[in-house]
XYZ file of C-alpha atoms in Angstrom:
535
model
C -16.881 40.601 41.862
C -17.396 39.280 38.378
C -18.623 36.144 36.360
C -17.118 34.821 33.172
C -19.029 32.319 31.091
C -16.687 30.505 28.367
C -18.097 28.257 25.466
C -15.204 26.445 24.116
C -15.845 24.769 20.652
C -12.665 22.665 19.860
C -11.642 23.351 16.255
C -14.962 24.215 15.077
C -14.012 27.117 12.783
C -11.090 25.456 10.977
C -12.644 22.638 9.277
C -10.753 23.362 5.793
C -7.590 23.821 7.315
C -7.802 20.471 9.303
C -8.651 18.606 6.349
C -5.819 19.945 4.351
C -3.572 18.867 7.200
C -5.136 15.354 7.284
C -4.778 14.995 3.382
C -1.162 16.196 3.753
C -0.341 13.673 6.522
C -2.110 10.735 4.366
C 0.631 8.245 3.091
C 0.864 8.077 -0.628
C 1.213 4.388 -0.842
C 3.088 3.933 -3.924
C 4.604 0.596 -4.949
C 8.239 0.137 -6.225
C 7.785 0.550 -9.816
C 10.959 -1.353 -10.621
C 9.814 -4.332 -8.833
C 6.212 -4.445 -10.457
C 5.974 -6.212 -13.904
C 2.891 -4.613 -15.062
C 3.124 -2.831 -18.269
C 3.450 1.053 -17.959
C 2.792 2.091 -21.530
C 1.241 0.810 -24.656
C -2.285 0.452 -25.898
C -2.981 -2.678 -24.084
C -6.447 -2.981 -22.252
C -5.319 -4.772 -19.089
C -1.876 -3.042 -18.183
C -3.068 -3.028 -14.560
C -4.206 -6.629 -14.554
C -1.429 -8.625 -16.336
C 1.780 -9.279 -14.436
C 4.112 -10.468 -17.099
C 6.510 -13.160 -16.065
C 10.050 -11.674 -16.459
C 12.335 -14.695 -16.827
C 15.873 -12.746 -16.545
C 18.223 -11.111 -18.997
C 18.055 -11.310 -22.553
C 19.305 -14.579 -23.932
C 19.468 -16.392 -20.567
C 19.028 -20.037 -21.133
C 15.782 -21.528 -19.467
C 16.123 -24.930 -18.293
C 13.535 -27.442 -16.654
C 13.108 -26.230 -12.893
C 13.677 -22.706 -13.697
C 11.677 -20.995 -11.079
C 10.937 -17.070 -10.865
C 9.456 -15.489 -7.773
C 8.803 -11.734 -8.046
C 6.310 -9.263 -6.587
C 6.199 -5.835 -4.548
C 4.503 -4.569 -1.592
C 0.937 -3.410 -2.164
C 1.162 -0.811 0.443
C 3.450 1.428 2.449
C 5.374 0.844 4.786
C 6.684 -2.508 3.387
C 5.934 -5.264 5.459
C 5.637 -8.942 5.097
C 1.961 -8.642 5.486
C 1.584 -6.589 2.426
C 3.992 -8.411 0.233
C 2.543 -9.796 -3.131
C 4.581 -12.591 -4.741
C 3.935 -14.519 -7.875
C 5.930 -17.649 -8.396
C 6.123 -19.511 -11.822
C 8.173 -22.617 -12.725
C 9.219 -23.909 -16.184
C 9.156 -27.732 -16.381
C 9.712 -30.257 -19.211
C 11.550 -27.884 -21.479
C 12.134 -29.691 -24.893
C 13.481 -28.276 -28.188
C 14.166 -29.621 -31.566
C 17.323 -27.714 -31.458
C 19.250 -25.252 -29.077
C 16.731 -25.010 -26.328
C 14.762 -21.975 -24.925
C 16.064 -18.639 -24.117
C 14.946 -15.306 -22.885
C 13.647 -12.809 -25.256
C 12.670 -9.020 -24.748
C 9.854 -7.864 -26.996
C 10.822 -4.927 -28.973
C 14.248 -6.473 -29.845
C 12.689 -6.849 -33.333
C 10.848 -3.792 -34.720
C 7.779 -5.740 -35.747
C 6.949 -7.165 -32.266
C 3.296 -6.347 -31.622
C 3.396 -6.925 -27.831
C 5.922 -3.997 -27.567
C 3.189 -1.893 -28.995
C 0.540 -2.906 -26.291
C 2.251 -3.956 -23.199
C 5.488 -2.212 -22.496
C 7.529 -0.857 -19.515
C 10.538 1.819 -19.964
C 13.019 3.716 -17.925
C 13.146 7.548 -18.128
C 15.113 8.695 -21.118
C 14.703 5.559 -23.104
C 11.898 4.013 -25.500
C 13.453 0.451 -24.959
C 11.296 -2.373 -23.324
C 12.634 -3.496 -20.080
C 10.300 -6.349 -19.755
C 12.158 -9.627 -20.750
C 8.947 -11.367 -20.700
C 9.488 -13.598 -23.945
C 10.531 -17.151 -24.213
C 12.231 -17.845 -27.619
C 13.405 -20.786 -29.639
C 17.387 -20.454 -29.419
C 18.231 -21.707 -32.902
C 16.512 -20.289 -36.093
C 13.787 -22.457 -37.302
C 13.570 -24.689 -34.276
C 10.409 -25.549 -32.338
C 10.438 -25.740 -28.563
C 7.857 -26.647 -25.746
C 7.705 -26.118 -21.913
C 5.185 -26.277 -19.069
C 4.719 -23.176 -17.009
C 2.850 -23.355 -13.803
C 2.161 -20.269 -11.470
C 0.884 -19.504 -8.007
C 0.573 -16.433 -5.878
C 0.683 -15.396 -2.104
C -0.140 -12.206 -0.177
C 1.592 -11.687 3.087
C 2.387 -15.392 2.963
C -1.186 -16.367 2.355
C -2.234 -18.290 -1.007
C -4.745 -16.389 -3.208
C -6.328 -17.770 -6.248
C -5.131 -16.411 -9.781
C -7.648 -16.232 -12.391
C -5.641 -17.807 -15.204
C -2.595 -17.413 -17.226
C -2.111 -15.130 -20.309
C 0.081 -15.668 -23.263
C 0.901 -13.708 -26.520
C 3.106 -13.652 -29.578
C 6.127 -12.105 -27.862
C 7.726 -11.469 -31.376
C 6.373 -11.085 -34.979
C 5.197 -14.313 -36.548
C 5.658 -15.127 -40.212
C 3.347 -17.576 -42.161
C 5.533 -20.605 -40.838
C 5.805 -19.267 -37.264
C 3.448 -19.579 -34.320
C 2.862 -19.815 -30.713
C 0.451 -21.901 -28.921
C -0.985 -23.382 -25.493
C -2.056 -26.902 -24.641
C -4.431 -26.670 -21.929
C -7.284 -28.976 -20.327
C -11.017 -28.949 -21.487
C -12.052 -27.166 -18.402
C -9.888 -24.026 -19.326
C -11.584 -21.487 -21.612
C -9.263 -19.716 -23.921
C -10.223 -16.314 -24.872
C -8.868 -13.568 -27.082
C -8.679 -10.399 -24.916
C -6.276 -8.209 -26.846
C -4.009 -7.656 -29.937
C -2.379 -5.229 -32.028
C -1.668 -4.767 -35.720
C -0.230 -1.817 -37.532
C -1.539 -2.820 -40.886
C -4.997 -3.589 -42.123
C -4.233 -6.362 -44.675
C -2.762 -8.889 -42.393
C -4.809 -10.895 -39.940
C -4.260 -13.377 -36.900
C -5.942 -16.619 -36.862
C -6.621 -19.255 -34.405
C -5.983 -23.033 -35.057
C -7.568 -25.617 -32.374
C -6.710 -29.087 -32.200
C -8.101 -31.631 -29.864
C -5.036 -33.702 -28.820
C -6.887 -36.028 -26.460
C -9.872 -36.049 -23.993
C -7.628 -34.167 -21.434
C -5.855 -31.658 -23.672
C -6.587 -29.304 -26.431
C -3.934 -27.160 -28.240
C -4.522 -23.558 -29.330
C -2.099 -22.005 -31.734
C -1.986 -18.291 -32.788
C -0.397 -17.817 -36.380
C -0.356 -15.032 -38.974
C -1.961 -16.840 -41.976
C -1.230 -13.857 -44.026
C 2.186 -13.043 -42.920
C 3.594 -9.796 -41.171
C 2.682 -6.273 -41.349
C 5.613 -5.275 -43.456
C 7.469 -2.447 -41.849
C 5.058 -2.287 -39.142
C 4.136 -4.254 -35.939
C 2.150 -7.418 -35.669
C -0.467 -8.703 -36.255
C -0.473 -10.339 -32.807
C -3.077 -11.565 -30.129
C -3.280 -11.956 -26.473
C -4.937 -15.075 -25.171
C -6.515 -15.578 -21.674
C -6.295 -19.108 -20.400
C -9.409 -18.919 -17.913
C -9.595 -21.107 -15.091
C -6.005 -22.611 -15.324
C -2.773 -21.709 -13.693
C -0.661 -24.108 -15.678
C -0.286 -24.946 -19.343
C 2.035 -26.393 -21.935
C 3.429 -23.772 -24.273
C 4.668 -24.168 -27.963
C 6.972 -22.072 -29.888
C 7.665 -22.462 -33.584
C 10.076 -20.468 -35.516
C 11.167 -19.949 -38.985
C 13.739 -17.551 -37.686
C 13.265 -16.781 -34.148
C 9.679 -16.826 -32.516
C 8.715 -16.008 -28.888
C 5.944 -16.332 -26.569
C 5.160 -14.365 -23.582
C 3.467 -15.678 -20.536
C 1.799 -13.442 -17.797
C -0.852 -14.102 -15.184
C -4.134 -12.304 -14.592
C -4.007 -10.539 -11.158
C -7.713 -9.848 -10.230
C -7.606 -8.090 -6.916
C -9.431 -5.295 -5.168
C -7.472 -3.367 -2.429
C -8.842 -0.916 0.135
C -7.912 2.667 -0.473
C -5.191 5.009 0.683
C -6.116 5.382 4.295
C -3.297 5.735 6.800
C -1.477 2.546 7.042
C -2.610 1.944 10.725
C -5.989 0.916 9.347
C -4.484 -1.987 7.509
C -5.294 -3.460 3.982
C -8.232 -5.163 3.135
C -7.882 -7.450 -0.082
C -10.544 -9.321 -2.224
C -9.954 -11.569 -5.052
C -12.113 -10.607 -7.737
C -14.131 -13.183 -9.558
C -14.988 -11.469 -12.970
C -17.449 -12.651 -15.528
C -15.839 -12.931 -19.003
C -17.888 -13.414 -22.138
C -17.315 -13.805 -25.837
C -13.906 -14.090 -27.377
C -13.650 -17.851 -27.472
C -10.631 -18.861 -29.313
C -12.206 -20.818 -32.303
C -11.099 -21.276 -35.848
C -12.573 -19.168 -38.840
C -13.180 -16.018 -36.693
C -11.489 -12.763 -37.114
C -9.915 -11.422 -34.042
C -8.274 -8.282 -35.218
C -8.941 -4.696 -34.077
C -11.174 -5.809 -31.180
C -13.657 -7.600 -33.322
C -14.750 -10.711 -31.431
C -12.525 -9.926 -28.464
C -13.683 -10.975 -25.108
C -15.651 -8.591 -22.798
C -15.027 -8.402 -19.042
C -18.220 -7.841 -16.700
C -18.283 -7.206 -13.130
C -18.450 -9.896 -10.465
C -21.850 -10.946 -9.065
C -20.682 -10.091 -5.497
C -19.874 -6.441 -5.250
C -20.618 -3.027 -3.616
C -22.268 -0.685 -6.093
C -22.212 -0.977 -9.741
C -18.639 -1.488 -10.412
C -15.355 -3.190 -9.403
C -12.146 -2.253 -10.905
C -8.975 -4.599 -10.127
C -6.276 -2.802 -8.491
C -2.442 -2.905 -8.822
C -1.918 -1.868 -5.062
C -3.570 0.075 -2.153
C -2.823 3.606 -3.435
C -6.252 4.530 -4.891
C -7.673 7.833 -3.368
C -10.540 7.365 -0.874
C -13.750 7.498 -2.551
C -12.238 6.699 -6.016
C -14.293 6.011 -8.958
C -15.354 2.290 -8.217
C -16.112 3.236 -4.671
C -19.899 3.466 -5.338
C -21.693 1.422 -2.525
C -22.810 4.805 -1.237
C -23.297 8.287 -2.541
C -20.384 10.594 -2.018
C -19.988 14.417 -1.361
C -17.313 16.873 -0.941
C -16.739 18.536 2.437
C -14.559 21.729 2.850
C -13.009 21.022 -0.717
C -12.256 17.332 0.255
C -13.953 14.425 -1.632
C -14.620 10.909 -0.731
C -16.833 11.627 2.014
C -19.951 9.275 2.225
C -23.213 11.194 1.572
C -25.002 9.837 4.933
C -26.089 11.216 8.271
C -23.906 11.978 11.129
C -23.774 9.453 14.121
C -24.379 10.862 17.601
C -22.646 9.463 20.631
C -24.733 7.135 22.659
C -27.121 6.398 20.220
C -28.057 3.774 17.539
C -26.658 4.798 13.946
C -27.803 3.372 10.804
C -26.558 3.817 7.071
C -29.356 2.802 4.842
C -29.461 1.836 1.055
C -25.922 0.478 0.793
C -25.605 -0.891 -2.734
C -24.771 -4.459 -3.294
C -24.952 -7.374 -5.444
C -25.273 -10.768 -4.179
C -25.869 -13.416 -2.989
C -23.371 -12.205 -0.233
C -22.781 -10.602 3.030
C -22.101 -6.896 3.875
C -20.500 -5.227 6.795
C -19.046 -1.949 7.835
C -16.564 -0.382 10.306
C -16.370 3.247 11.577
C -13.380 4.527 13.679
C -15.270 6.140 16.307
C -12.436 6.391 18.820
C -10.164 7.977 16.310
C -7.143 5.528 17.154
C -6.599 5.096 13.518
C -7.687 1.331 13.450
C -11.128 -0.325 12.940
C -11.647 -2.131 16.239
C -13.811 -5.240 16.593
C -16.332 -3.168 18.645
C -16.857 -0.725 15.936
C -18.121 -3.118 13.447
C -21.646 -2.838 12.278
C -24.139 -5.883 11.806
C -23.711 -8.216 8.985
C -26.454 -7.888 6.433
C -27.565 -10.365 3.837
C -27.421 -9.003 0.322
C -29.754 -11.403 -2.006
C -28.954 -12.200 -5.494
C -28.954 -9.666 -7.911
C -28.739 -5.866 -7.424
C -30.119 -4.747 -3.943
C -29.804 -2.335 -1.012
C -28.994 -3.243 2.585
C -28.962 -1.264 5.956
C -25.913 -1.392 8.166
C -26.573 -0.253 11.901
C -23.766 0.643 14.801
C -24.259 1.031 18.457
C -22.324 4.441 18.915
C -20.469 4.644 22.145
C -20.708 7.414 24.804
C -18.073 10.059 24.689
C -14.703 8.803 26.306
C -12.121 6.434 25.341
C -14.517 4.753 23.044
C -15.734 7.927 21.152
C -13.564 10.892 20.313
C -14.955 14.300 19.314
C -13.676 14.663 15.975
C -14.683 16.458 12.783
C -14.327 13.239 10.398
C -13.184 9.685 10.486
C -12.713 6.635 8.379
C -15.511 4.106 7.237
C -15.018 0.749 5.535
C -17.543 -1.379 3.800
C -16.660 -5.076 2.827
C -18.698 -7.574 1.044
C -18.088 -11.310 0.306
C -19.837 -14.661 -0.304
C -19.874 -15.539 3.329
C -19.815 -13.665 6.745
C -16.843 -15.614 7.843
C -14.752 -13.924 5.106
C -15.600 -10.532 6.371
C -15.180 -11.009 10.266
C -12.294 -8.623 10.235
C -11.574 -5.320 8.662
C -8.339 -6.408 7.099
C -6.953 -9.303 5.323
C -7.380 -11.430 2.154
C -10.720 -13.023 1.096
C -11.565 -14.822 -2.026
C -14.562 -12.948 -3.154
C -16.292 -9.680 -3.054
C -14.957 -6.143 -2.758
C -13.986 -3.473 -0.181
C -14.476 0.290 -0.211
C -13.213 2.969 2.126
C -14.823 6.514 2.701
C -14.304 9.489 4.759
C -17.068 10.101 7.321
C -18.191 13.526 8.622
C -18.899 13.317 12.448
C -19.128 17.365 12.894
C -19.213 16.853 16.592
C -17.535 19.513 18.711
C -16.627 19.732 22.474
C -18.558 22.171 24.409
C -17.040 23.181 27.635
C -18.976 25.367 29.927
C -16.782 27.202 32.571
C -18.125 29.487 35.268
C -15.736 31.468 37.265
C -16.606 33.841 40.184
C -13.745 36.251 41.312
C -13.448 37.922 44.709
C -15.710 35.525 46.737
C -15.526 36.070 50.356
C -16.584 33.797 53.263
C -20.197 33.152 53.304
C -20.808 33.731 49.532
C -22.907 30.963 47.959
C -23.543 30.089 44.278
C -26.168 27.396 43.392
C -26.365 25.834 39.977
C -29.123 23.745 38.945
C -29.093 20.566 36.710
C -29.176 20.750 32.961
C -29.440 17.556 30.849
C -25.984 16.625 29.460
C -23.920 19.672 30.770
C -24.590 19.656 34.437
C -24.861 16.237 35.978
C -26.578 17.399 39.297
C -27.375 20.299 41.399
C -24.155 21.946 42.411
C -23.536 24.413 45.256
C -20.394 26.509 45.646
C -20.338 27.615 49.152
C -17.331 29.646 50.354
C -16.592 29.043 53.825
C -13.503 30.549 54.449
C -12.016 34.286 54.035
C -8.931 32.704 52.231
C -10.962 31.355 49.471
C -11.054 34.340 46.688
C -12.431 32.594 43.567
C -14.304 29.407 42.477
C -14.587 27.640 39.151
C -17.033 24.911 38.036
C -16.808 23.270 34.435
C -18.430 20.341 32.642
C -17.829 19.106 29.040
C -20.181 17.429 26.687
C -20.338 16.764 23.018
C -22.423 18.782 20.756
C -23.343 17.804 17.270
C -25.079 19.787 14.432
C -28.511 20.981 14.853
C -28.333 19.814 18.638
C -29.679 22.380 21.001
C -28.253 22.893 24.389
C -29.834 24.830 27.104
C -27.225 26.555 29.403
C -28.102 26.534 33.132
C -29.100 29.554 34.979
C -27.994 30.117 38.631
C -28.753 32.038 41.923
C -26.266 33.991 43.916
C -26.617 34.527 47.736
C -24.117 37.035 49.036
C -22.835 37.096 52.389
C -23.605 40.717 52.907
C -26.005 42.912 51.019
C -23.350 44.973 49.263
C -22.016 41.963 47.376
C -23.042 41.652 43.722
C -23.118 38.869 41.341
C -23.486 39.617 37.468
C -22.701 37.628 34.189
C -19.814 39.787 32.533
C -19.559 38.102 29.154
C -20.161 35.119 26.955
C -16.944 33.952 24.969
C -16.996 31.434 21.961
C -13.442 30.250 21.098
C -12.291 27.904 18.232
C -9.693 26.178 20.698
C -6.556 28.243 19.640
C -6.745 30.846 22.482
């Protein structure tokens, strides 16, 4: 007669291997670079923020009503829900001669934009962004109005403003410009020149109570044999403007939109994508005459928005940033078994109240979080925390969850996903996914560390009349249990119970008494076995 006692701890000794497998299975959510009209090379400051409007093929004629819709999927797999599209329409196209046609910066060796915002294909240095609009006839002038809008998953979202730049290289008699309402701030945000003896200047003319014209020209001429000088202007608070092109030979203007979006990180696609429109705070760089705007002198600077998590918010091109990346800073982070991106917080225990304290935020706004307790790869509505108030300025808030009991609502697992969202209103962060027009989202891994402890007691060779009594032990054995062998045909008996054990938790195993049917029967504990679940 023997007694075997097994302690089975599921996957407790293969943490590093498990995380390597998890990382291997995480999808790399890369966009199709052939569709995205962001620059991929050059020295520009906002390559990941300016979506340049590609109007077609070089020399295509632009007429009134020309509409361009282009975009990409911000996550994988490609679905209508994560499709971002930008639509721009050219209207009221006029010209002194010949009209307006498409121009690719870099066609002329002196083009400044070719040095700062550029996209190429493998094996070639030629720019593939046909983002310029040019006067078709040498020396002619042209005007057109461009209006843009955007959608994500079919839902409209607010663009921060248009961008325009000298798409070619202007001489003293050439220029590009924009006519905007007085509510639009025109700021110089970028530029380039390969020489120091040529400068770009701004000319500002109030045309009426509702329109002001800003012209970029090179008053001292071109950088001979080099590129530029040229400026990039940001039309803050307007997504429509009337643009001017004036050539001595040919001149071109390039137009783009500032895309200020913050996406959730590269969790598995089942978690869905959360998107926030960033409302940045710009300062300086106002386009005024008699100010030098070369080599970053007097360029505008971009500050983080008022409503955010942590200290920084960096606009994203898509939802492919790594979990716990640089601007994910609402919580301190740590590395677990060589894997980074874990929130440096306590471990939630089943059937308890769990709190993450000191979540960094800036307001006024609201903050909420989600934890995937049941490990189903989604953030269920029942896995949401309270919604905390974040007052104006820099603050910290506490988030609290009711952790479910072990079962369908709580899965024993070594780690799971944590998502934090903040926005101006609570209604904006009702759900863990979707688009809202303020705030920020951050994703982390969360260490749970809980393991499954299974106690199995087995008695072999029992005979009729043998009796085993197992007293109750909190959590492990729910009630006093008696195994009474009443027939000679029953040769063995087992009893098992499962609980979840978390780090530092102490479990007291029950003892039992054995009453043999005859004086010669013997009961003893043969061994204690601890297994990692692989045998």
